[in-house]
Short mmCIF file of C-alpha atoms in Angstrom, two decimals:
data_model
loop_
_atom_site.label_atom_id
_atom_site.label_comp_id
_atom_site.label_asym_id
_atom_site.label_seq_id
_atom_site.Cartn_x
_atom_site.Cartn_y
_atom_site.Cartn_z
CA UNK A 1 2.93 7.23 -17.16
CA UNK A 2 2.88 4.92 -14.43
CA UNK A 3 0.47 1.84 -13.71
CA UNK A 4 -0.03 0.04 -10.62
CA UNK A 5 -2.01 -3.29 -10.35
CA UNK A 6 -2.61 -5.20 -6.65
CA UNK A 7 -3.35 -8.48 -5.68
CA UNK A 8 -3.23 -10.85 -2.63
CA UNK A 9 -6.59 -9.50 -1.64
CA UNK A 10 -8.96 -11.94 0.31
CA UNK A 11 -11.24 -13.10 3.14
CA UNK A 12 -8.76 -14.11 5.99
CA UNK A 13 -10.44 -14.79 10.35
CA UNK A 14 -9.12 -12.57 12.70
CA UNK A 15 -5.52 -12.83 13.85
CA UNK A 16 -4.79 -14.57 10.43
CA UNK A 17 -2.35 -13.04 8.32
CA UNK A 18 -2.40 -11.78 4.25
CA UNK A 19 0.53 -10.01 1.93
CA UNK A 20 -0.52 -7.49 -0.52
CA UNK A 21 1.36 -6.71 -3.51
CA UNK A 22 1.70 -4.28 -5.84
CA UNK A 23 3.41 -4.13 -9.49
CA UNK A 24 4.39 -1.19 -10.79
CA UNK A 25 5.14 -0.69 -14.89
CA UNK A 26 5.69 2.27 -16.98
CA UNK A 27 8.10 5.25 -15.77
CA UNK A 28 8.60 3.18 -12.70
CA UNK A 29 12.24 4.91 -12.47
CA UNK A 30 10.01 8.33 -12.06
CA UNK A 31 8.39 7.58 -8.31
CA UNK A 32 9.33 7.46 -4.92
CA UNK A 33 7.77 7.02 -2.46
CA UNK A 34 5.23 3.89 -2.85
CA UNK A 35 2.75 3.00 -0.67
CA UNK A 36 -0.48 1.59 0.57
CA UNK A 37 -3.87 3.25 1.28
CA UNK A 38 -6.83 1.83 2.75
CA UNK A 39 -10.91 3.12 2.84
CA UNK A 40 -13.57 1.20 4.40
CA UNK A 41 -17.26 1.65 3.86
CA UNK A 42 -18.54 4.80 5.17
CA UNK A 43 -14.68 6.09 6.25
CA UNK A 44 -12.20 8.47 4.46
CA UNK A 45 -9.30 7.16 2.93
CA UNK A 46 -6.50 6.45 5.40
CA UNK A 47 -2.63 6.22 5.03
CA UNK A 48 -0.92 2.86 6.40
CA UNK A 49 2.29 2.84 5.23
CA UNK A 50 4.93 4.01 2.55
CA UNK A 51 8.07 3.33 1.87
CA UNK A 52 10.85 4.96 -0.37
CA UNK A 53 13.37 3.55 -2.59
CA UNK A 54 16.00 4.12 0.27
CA UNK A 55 13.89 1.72 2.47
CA UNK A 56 12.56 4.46 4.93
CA UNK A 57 8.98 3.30 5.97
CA UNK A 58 6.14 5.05 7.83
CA UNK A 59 3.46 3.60 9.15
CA UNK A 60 -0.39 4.44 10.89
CA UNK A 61 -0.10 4.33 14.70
CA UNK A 62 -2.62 1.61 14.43
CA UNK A 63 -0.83 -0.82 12.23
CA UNK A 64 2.62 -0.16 13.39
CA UNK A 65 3.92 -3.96 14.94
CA UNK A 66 1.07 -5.09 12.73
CA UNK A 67 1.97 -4.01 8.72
CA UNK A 68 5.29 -4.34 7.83
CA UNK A 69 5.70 -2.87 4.30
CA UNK A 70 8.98 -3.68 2.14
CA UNK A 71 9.84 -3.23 -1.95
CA UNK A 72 11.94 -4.77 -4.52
CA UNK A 73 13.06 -1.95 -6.49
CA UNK A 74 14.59 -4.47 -9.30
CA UNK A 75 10.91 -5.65 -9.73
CA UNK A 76 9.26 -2.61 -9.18
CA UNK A 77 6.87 -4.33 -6.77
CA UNK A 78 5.80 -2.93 -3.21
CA UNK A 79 4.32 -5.57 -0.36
CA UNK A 80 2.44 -5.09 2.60
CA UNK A 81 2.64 -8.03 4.79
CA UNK A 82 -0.18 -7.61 7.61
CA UNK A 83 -0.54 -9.79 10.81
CA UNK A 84 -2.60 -10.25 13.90
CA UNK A 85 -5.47 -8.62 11.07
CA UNK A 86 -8.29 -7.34 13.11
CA UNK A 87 -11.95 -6.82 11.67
CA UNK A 88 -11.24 -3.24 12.24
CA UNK A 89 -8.73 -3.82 9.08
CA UNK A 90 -11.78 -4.80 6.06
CA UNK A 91 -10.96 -2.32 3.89
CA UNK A 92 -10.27 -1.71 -0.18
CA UNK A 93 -6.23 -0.99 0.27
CA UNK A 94 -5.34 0.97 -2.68
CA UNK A 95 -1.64 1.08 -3.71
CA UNK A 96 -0.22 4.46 -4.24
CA UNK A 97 2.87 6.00 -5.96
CA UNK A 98 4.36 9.83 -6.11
CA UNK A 99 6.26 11.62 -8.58
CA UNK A 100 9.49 11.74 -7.91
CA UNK A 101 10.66 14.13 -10.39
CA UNK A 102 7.29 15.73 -11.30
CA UNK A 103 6.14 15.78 -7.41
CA UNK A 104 2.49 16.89 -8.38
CA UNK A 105 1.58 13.47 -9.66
CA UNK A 106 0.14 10.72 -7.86
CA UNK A 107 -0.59 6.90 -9.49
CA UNK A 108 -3.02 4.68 -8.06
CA UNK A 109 -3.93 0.89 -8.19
CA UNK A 110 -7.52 -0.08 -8.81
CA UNK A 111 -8.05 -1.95 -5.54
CA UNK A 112 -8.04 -5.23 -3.50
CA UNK A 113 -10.34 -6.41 -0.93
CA UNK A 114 -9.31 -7.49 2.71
CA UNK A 115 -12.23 -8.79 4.55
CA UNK A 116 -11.15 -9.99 8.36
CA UNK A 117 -14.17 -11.97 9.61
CA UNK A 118 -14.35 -12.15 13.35
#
């Protein structure tokens, strides 16, 4: 099993700048890729980024030059650093994880909060 916990949630004014992380425990040696999700009242979920333990990243056309995301794979921990935030980015970001070995599973976070007042 696989747990995933984020923080570095907040209320930041537009163009400001916040990092997300994410911790993964458990069977961390099990996933691959990680990455971050987003849904904002109303909206679907939405893919921003992922990354894999190789460093390949892939990102939303509309965060690309924006999000960069990165990992430390000795601390199991995935960030997403985001600048020039928009209002258009308040959202709950969920951090996700896939099975690497069993590729059916998926492990999500519980949540953070990015506001971006204008």
């Amino acid at each position: 099993q696989v747990q995933l916990v984020e923080s570095g949630g907040g209320l930041v004014q537009a163009g400001g700048s916040l990092r997300l992380s994410c911790a993964a425990s458990g069977s961390t040696f099990s996933i691959d890729p990680m990455g971050w999700y987003r849904q904002a009242p109303g909206n679907q979920r939405e893919l921003v980024a992922t990354i894999s333990r190789d460093g390949t990243t892939n990102y939303a056309d509309n965060v690309k030059g924006r999000f960069t995301i990165s990992r430390d794979n000795a601390k199991n921990t995935v960030y997403l650093q985001m600048n020039s935030l928009k209002p258009e980015d308040t959202a709950v970001y969920y951090c996700y994880a896939k099975g690497s070995i069993f590729r059916l599973r998926e492990y999500w976070g519980q949540g953070t909060q990015v506001t971006v007042s204008s």
